[in-house]
Tab-separated table of C-alpha atoms in Angstrom:
chain	number	residue	atom	x	y	z
F	1	ASP	CA	18.557	-28.622	74.655
F	2	ALA	CA	15.626	-26.614	76.147
F	3	GLY	CA	16.833	-23.348	74.762
F	4	VAL	CA	17.222	-20.095	76.826
F	5	ILE	CA	14.948	-20.197	79.765
F	6	GLN	CA	13.623	-17.017	81.395
F	7	SER	CA	11.455	-16.489	84.590
F	8	PRO	CA	9.017	-15.204	85.330
F	9	ARG	CA	7.273	-14.886	81.918
F	10	HIS	CA	5.035	-12.119	83.272
F	11	GLU	CA	5.777	-9.798	86.192
F	12	VAL	CA	3.318	-7.021	87.550
F	13	THR	CA	4.609	-4.903	90.262
F	14	GLU	CA	4.176	-1.553	91.934
F	15	MET	CA	6.384	1.463	91.404
F	16	GLY	CA	9.184	1.399	93.949
F	17	GLN	CA	9.343	-2.335	94.321
F	18	GLU	CA	12.431	-4.414	93.510
F	19	VAL	CA	11.978	-6.714	90.495
F	20	THR	CA	14.441	-9.571	89.587
F	21	LEU	CA	14.443	-11.244	86.266
F	22	ARG	CA	16.163	-14.398	85.645
F	23	CYS	CA	17.711	-16.310	82.792
F	24	LYS	CA	19.329	-19.651	82.193
F	25	PRO	CA	21.458	-19.603	79.026
F	26	ILE	CA	21.874	-22.689	76.593
F	27	SER	CA	24.554	-25.021	78.064
F	28	GLY	CA	28.039	-24.449	76.597
F	29	HIS	CA	27.249	-20.912	75.458
F	30	ASP	CA	29.825	-18.383	76.654
F	31	TYR	CA	27.995	-15.248	75.870
F	32	LEU	CA	24.804	-13.875	77.571
F	33	PHE	CA	22.982	-10.760	76.523
F	34	TRP	CA	20.047	-8.758	78.103
F	35	TYR	CA	17.710	-6.740	75.777
F	36	ARG	CA	14.823	-4.616	76.522
F	37	GLN	CA	12.040	-4.098	73.958
F	38	THR	CA	9.401	-1.362	73.760
F	39	MET	CA	7.266	0.127	71.245
F	40	MET	CA	8.927	3.434	71.444
F	41	ARG	CA	12.643	2.406	71.447
F	42	GLY	CA	12.560	-1.009	69.783
F	43	LEU	CA	15.161	-3.616	70.882
F	44	GLU	CA	17.926	-2.240	72.931
F	45	LEU	CA	20.945	-4.047	74.290
F	46	LEU	CA	21.327	-3.429	78.034
F	47	ILE	CA	24.418	-5.544	78.859
F	48	TYR	CA	26.426	-8.640	77.805
F	49	PHE	CA	28.620	-11.044	79.541
F	50	ASN	CA	31.418	-13.232	78.167
F	51	ASN	CA	32.451	-16.185	80.406
F	52	ASN	CA	30.477	-14.693	83.315
F	53	VAL	CA	32.186	-11.387	83.182
F	54	PRO	CA	30.323	-8.166	82.174
F	55	ILE	CA	31.946	-6.824	79.003
F	56	ASP	CA	29.641	-3.907	78.032
F	57	ASP	CA	27.033	-2.295	80.186
F	58	SER	CA	26.713	0.932	78.415
F	59	GLY	CA	23.148	0.301	77.472
F	60	MET	CA	22.009	0.017	81.232
F	61	PRO	CA	19.679	2.959	81.617
F	62	GLU	CA	20.761	4.085	84.997
F	63	ASP	CA	21.892	2.942	88.464
F	64	ARG	CA	18.551	1.412	89.218
F	65	PHE	CA	19.425	-1.418	86.872
F	66	SER	CA	22.008	-4.151	87.747
F	67	ALA	CA	22.942	-7.515	86.240
F	68	LYS	CA	24.869	-10.372	87.558
F	69	MET	CA	26.082	-13.747	86.252
F	70	PRO	CA	27.391	-15.731	89.201
F	71	ASN	CA	27.917	-18.755	87.035
F	72	ALA	CA	27.817	-20.021	83.495
F	73	SER	CA	24.176	-21.310	83.847
F	74	PHE	CA	22.429	-18.422	85.540
F	75	SER	CA	22.013	-14.605	85.285
F	76	THR	CA	19.922	-11.980	86.868
F	77	LEU	CA	18.611	-8.503	85.950
F	78	LYS	CA	17.512	-6.528	88.870
F	79	ILE	CA	15.733	-3.122	88.853
F	80	GLN	CA	15.584	-1.364	92.210
F	81	PRO	CA	13.391	0.686	92.649
F	82	SER	CA	11.198	0.051	89.654
F	83	GLU	CA	9.363	2.817	87.812
F	84	PRO	CA	6.439	2.713	85.259
F	85	ARG	CA	8.802	3.744	82.434
F	86	ASP	CA	10.512	0.294	83.070
F	87	SER	CA	7.514	-1.503	81.583
F	88	ALA	CA	8.832	-3.503	78.731
F	89	VAL	CA	9.495	-6.982	77.525
F	90	TYR	CA	12.919	-8.093	78.695
F	91	PHE	CA	14.811	-10.653	76.622
F	92	CYS	CA	17.825	-12.797	77.506
F	93	ALA	CA	19.978	-14.176	74.715
F	94	SER	CA	23.012	-16.523	74.518
F	95	SER	CA	25.521	-17.436	71.979
F	96	PHE	CA	28.592	-19.502	71.404
F	97	GLY	CA	31.587	-17.096	70.664
F	98	THR	CA	33.219	-19.069	67.997
F	99	GLY	CA	30.283	-20.729	66.529
F	100	GLY	CA	27.733	-19.390	63.890
F	101	TYR	CA	27.550	-16.052	65.753
F	102	GLU	CA	23.773	-16.022	66.006
F	103	GLN	CA	22.154	-15.220	69.265
F	104	TYR	CA	19.445	-17.634	70.672
F	105	PHE	CA	16.612	-15.822	72.514
F	106	GLY	CA	14.539	-16.652	75.443
F	107	PRO	CA	10.813	-16.226	75.350
F	108	GLY	CA	11.010	-12.981	77.335
F	109	THR	CA	9.774	-11.455	80.530
F	110	ARG	CA	6.838	-8.991	80.144
F	111	LEU	CA	7.261	-6.485	82.980
F	112	THR	CA	4.328	-4.077	83.982
F	113	VAL	CA	5.114	-1.526	86.623
F	114	THR	CA	1.991	0.243	88.007
A	1	ALA	CA	29.667	2.499	64.783
A	2	GLN	CA	27.406	0.457	62.810
A	3	SER	CA	23.673	0.944	62.226
A	4	VAL	CA	20.700	-0.857	60.519
A	5	THR	CA	17.768	0.858	58.862
A	6	GLN	CA	14.437	-1.044	57.982
A	7	LEU	CA	12.870	1.203	55.622
A	8	ASP	CA	9.370	-0.120	56.158
A	9	SER	CA	7.653	-0.276	59.583
A	10	GLN	CA	4.761	-2.258	58.157
A	11	VAL	CA	4.219	-4.220	54.985
A	12	PRO	CA	0.649	-5.385	54.293
A	13	VAL	CA	0.441	-8.074	51.606
A	14	PHE	CA	-2.192	-10.645	50.472
A	15	GLU	CA	-1.674	-14.369	50.939
A	16	GLU	CA	0.300	-16.100	48.144
A	17	ALA	CA	1.838	-12.901	46.944
A	18	PRO	CA	5.638	-12.075	47.029
A	19	VAL	CA	7.167	-9.907	49.491
A	20	GLU	CA	10.316	-8.174	50.135
A	21	LEU	CA	11.418	-6.511	53.372
A	22	ARG	CA	14.220	-4.021	53.079
A	23	CYS	CA	17.227	-3.684	55.229
A	24	ASN	CA	20.095	-1.296	54.722
A	25	TYR	CA	23.236	-1.105	57.006
A	26	SER	CA	26.279	1.166	57.492
A	27	SER	CA	29.559	-0.057	58.790
A	28	SER	CA	33.191	0.844	58.208
A	29	VAL	CA	34.340	-2.677	58.538
A	30	SER	CA	33.125	-6.027	57.296
A	31	VAL	CA	29.929	-7.433	58.907
A	32	TYR	CA	27.875	-10.517	59.460
A	33	LEU	CA	24.149	-10.039	58.698
A	34	PHE	CA	21.028	-11.637	60.209
A	35	TRP	CA	17.268	-11.785	59.933
A	36	TYR	CA	15.159	-12.710	62.891
A	37	VAL	CA	11.390	-13.232	63.181
A	38	GLN	CA	9.409	-12.596	66.135
A	39	TYR	CA	5.932	-14.004	66.368
A	40	PRO	CA	3.410	-12.481	68.856
A	41	ASN	CA	4.392	-12.886	72.596
A	42	GLN	CA	7.540	-14.909	71.607
A	43	GLY	CA	11.256	-14.304	71.376
A	44	LEU	CA	13.254	-13.734	68.356
A	45	GLN	CA	13.984	-16.723	66.136
A	46	LEU	CA	16.836	-16.826	63.526
A	47	LEU	CA	15.584	-16.903	60.039
A	48	LEU	CA	18.815	-16.858	58.205
A	49	LYS	CA	22.436	-15.513	58.354
A	50	TYR	CA	25.050	-14.210	56.012
A	51	LEU	CA	28.764	-14.748	57.114
A	52	SER	CA	30.751	-15.128	53.967
A	53	GLY	CA	30.436	-16.970	50.546
A	54	SER	CA	27.401	-16.986	48.238
A	55	THR	CA	25.497	-13.717	48.633
A	56	LEU	CA	22.274	-15.325	48.209
A	57	VAL	CA	21.309	-16.996	51.700
A	58	LYS	CA	18.315	-19.441	52.099
A	59	GLY	CA	16.619	-19.613	55.460
A	60	ILE	CA	13.808	-21.389	57.079
A	61	ASN	CA	10.069	-21.188	56.061
A	62	GLY	CA	10.997	-20.500	52.520
A	63	PHE	CA	12.711	-17.157	52.984
A	64	GLU	CA	15.937	-15.974	51.386
A	65	ALA	CA	18.040	-12.829	51.475
A	66	GLU	CA	20.704	-11.345	49.178
A	67	PHE	CA	23.774	-9.477	50.424
A	68	ASN	CA	24.714	-6.631	48.282
A	69	LYS	CA	27.874	-5.104	49.528
A	70	SER	CA	27.991	-2.237	46.999
A	71	GLN	CA	24.470	-1.124	48.210
A	72	THR	CA	25.071	-2.167	51.772
A	73	SER	CA	21.808	-4.057	51.647
A	74	PHE	CA	20.460	-7.358	52.935
A	75	HIS	CA	16.824	-7.548	51.770
A	76	LEU	CA	14.588	-10.380	52.709
A	77	ARG	CA	12.301	-12.050	50.204
A	78	LYS	CA	9.599	-14.781	49.980
A	79	PRO	CA	7.996	-15.759	46.638
A	80	SER	CA	4.615	-16.540	48.183
A	81	VAL	CA	3.622	-15.680	51.741
A	82	HIS	CA	1.259	-17.603	54.165
A	83	ILE	CA	-1.124	-16.158	56.748
A	84	SER	CA	1.257	-17.790	59.254
A	85	ASP	CA	4.237	-15.458	58.155
A	86	THR	CA	2.400	-12.645	59.913
A	87	ALA	CA	5.094	-11.521	62.391
A	88	GLU	CA	7.650	-8.793	62.920
A	89	TYR	CA	10.990	-9.204	61.176
A	90	PHE	CA	14.314	-7.626	62.430
A	91	CYS	CA	17.447	-7.264	60.464
A	92	ALA	CA	20.719	-7.241	62.575
A	93	VAL	CA	24.351	-6.706	61.825
A	94	ARG	CA	27.426	-7.727	63.733
A	95	ILE	CA	30.937	-6.556	63.005
A	96	ASN	CA	33.375	-9.337	62.290
A	97	ALA	CA	35.515	-8.573	65.308
A	98	GLY	CA	32.629	-7.898	67.798
A	99	ASN	CA	30.051	-9.893	69.612
A	100	MET	CA	27.095	-7.500	69.770
A	101	LEU	CA	24.245	-7.324	67.414
A	102	THR	CA	22.830	-4.000	66.184
A	103	PHE	CA	19.148	-4.449	65.418
A	104	GLY	CA	17.110	-2.403	62.880
A	105	GLY	CA	13.654	-1.158	64.127
A	106	GLY	CA	11.740	-4.074	62.777
A	107	THR	CA	9.181	-4.534	59.961
A	108	ARG	CA	5.622	-5.768	60.812
A	109	LEU	CA	4.542	-8.093	58.002
A	110	MET	CA	0.686	-8.346	57.783
A	111	VAL	CA	-0.442	-11.176	55.537
A	112	LYS	CA	-4.059	-10.863	54.630
A	113	PRO	CA	-6.399	-13.493	53.239
């Protein structure tokens, strides 16, 4: 398997623009997680899905952030409008609920908002 | 709610020396424990995990960790480190009935020649 795939790997945008991050989980995994990593706050869970349904979005910073999972093989994290404080590395991870319980992480998207 | 504390934000060590990265957790229920490694500009990769059974767990790249329930600790060890072990290491906990991982703040291991 190719592992968790994220695109783009790097994104530079101006404040106020819409940003869409994409993730393809490992085939057969039924959980998908979105994390944000910054120097100040470390690794934060934003939202996670089970069988394409959002289960816990309590980590989403504010209404500017939204996530969707239209099918088992694709998810998006959207920021609209973006702000400089959104600059971070965003990771997607997937896992198999009744398996070994570990999460498999993608390579991340480094977002810079100027 | 559970929490994870990694006591050292940075650990400098010379090549071929032993190393221990400390992790303590708090939880009122049984947990599963994990160590992940993050190399520069990469995602997190699983090093090892404790689910049940033997409290000494062996992982990839010569790392091992010991689960100590009474001290609520899960320290990571390696008897002899290499330059290539330079990375950030994250301890994580998951409660048995849950699906989310709670991560510690990370420990940056810096191996010097």
